[in-house]
Coordinates of C-alpha atoms in Angstrom, one line a residue:
X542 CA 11.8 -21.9 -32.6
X543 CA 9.3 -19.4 -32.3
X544 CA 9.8 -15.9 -31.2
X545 CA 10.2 -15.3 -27.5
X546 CA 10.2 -11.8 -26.3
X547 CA 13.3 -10.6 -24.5
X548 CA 12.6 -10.5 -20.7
X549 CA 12.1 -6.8 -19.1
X550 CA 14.8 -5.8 -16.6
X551 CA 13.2 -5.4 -13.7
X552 CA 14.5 -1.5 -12.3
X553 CA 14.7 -2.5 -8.5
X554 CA 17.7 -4.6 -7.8
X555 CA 16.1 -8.4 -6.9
X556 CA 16.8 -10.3 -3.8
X557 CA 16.9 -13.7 -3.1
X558 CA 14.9 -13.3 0.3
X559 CA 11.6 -13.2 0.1
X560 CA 9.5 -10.7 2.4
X561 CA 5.7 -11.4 3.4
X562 CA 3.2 -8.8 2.7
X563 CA -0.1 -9.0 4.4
X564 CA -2.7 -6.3 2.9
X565 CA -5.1 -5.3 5.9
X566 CA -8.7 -4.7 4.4
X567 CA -9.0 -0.7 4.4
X568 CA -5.8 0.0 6.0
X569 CA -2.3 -0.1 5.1
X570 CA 0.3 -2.9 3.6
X571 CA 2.4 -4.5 6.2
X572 CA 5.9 -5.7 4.8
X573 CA 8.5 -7.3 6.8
X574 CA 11.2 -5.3 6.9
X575 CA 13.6 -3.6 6.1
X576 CA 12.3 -2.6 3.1
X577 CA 13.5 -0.1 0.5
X578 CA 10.2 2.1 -1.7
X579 CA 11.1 3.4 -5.1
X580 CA 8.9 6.3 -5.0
X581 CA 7.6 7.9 -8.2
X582 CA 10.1 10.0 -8.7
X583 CA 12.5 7.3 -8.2
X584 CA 13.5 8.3 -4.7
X585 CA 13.8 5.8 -3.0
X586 CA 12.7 5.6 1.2
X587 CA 13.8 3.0 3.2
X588 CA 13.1 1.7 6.3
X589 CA 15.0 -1.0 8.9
X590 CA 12.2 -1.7 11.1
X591 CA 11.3 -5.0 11.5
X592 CA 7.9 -4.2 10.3
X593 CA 6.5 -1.8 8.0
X594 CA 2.9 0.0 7.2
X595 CA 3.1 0.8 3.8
X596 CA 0.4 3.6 2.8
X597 CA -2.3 2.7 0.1
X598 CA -5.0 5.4 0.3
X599 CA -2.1 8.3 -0.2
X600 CA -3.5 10.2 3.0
X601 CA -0.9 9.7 5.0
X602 CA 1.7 12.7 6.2
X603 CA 4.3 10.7 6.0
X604 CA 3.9 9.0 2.6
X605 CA 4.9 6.1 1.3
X606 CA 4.7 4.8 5.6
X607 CA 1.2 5.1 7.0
X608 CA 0.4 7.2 9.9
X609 CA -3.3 6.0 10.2
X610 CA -4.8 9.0 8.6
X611 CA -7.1 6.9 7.1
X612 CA -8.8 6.2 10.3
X613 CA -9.9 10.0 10.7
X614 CA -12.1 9.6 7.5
X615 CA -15.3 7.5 7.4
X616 CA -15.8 5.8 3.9
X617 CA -18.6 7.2 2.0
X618 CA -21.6 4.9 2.3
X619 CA -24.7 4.6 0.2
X620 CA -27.9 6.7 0.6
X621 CA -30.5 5.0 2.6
X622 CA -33.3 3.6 0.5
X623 CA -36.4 6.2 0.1
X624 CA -39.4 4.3 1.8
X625 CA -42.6 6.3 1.1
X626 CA -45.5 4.2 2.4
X627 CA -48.5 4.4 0.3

């Protein structure tokens, strides 16, 4: 038989229910809730709401739930294009 690796325990505790995650194009995460965050850390923040922002850009007061700062800062866009006419 050839050599399997030993599975990995996962660290968070798994459930059987599955939550649905929808990842909003430069916003937040939305996770049905509740939902439980292991933080860095390992703290871990929970939440019972029935729905959940989940911060991704780290701007957020309120870290790991978004508070829309993200909103407040315009993305960075790309020079406009030098037109000399000649």
């Amino acid at each position: 038989m050839p050599n399997v690796p030993e599975p990995i325990p996962c660290p968070v505790p798994v459930t059987s229910d599955a939550r649905r995650v929808v990842v909003e194009p430069q916003g937040p995460v939305l996770v049905e809730g509740p939902v439980e965050i292991v933080l860095d850390d390992g703290a871990i923040a929970r939440s019972d709401r029935f729905m959940v922002a989940v911060c991704t850009c780290r701007r957020s007061r309120t870290y790991p739930w978004c508070d829309t700062s993200h909103r407040r800062r315009e993305r960075a866009t790309s020079p406009p294009e030098n037109r000399n006419p000649e």
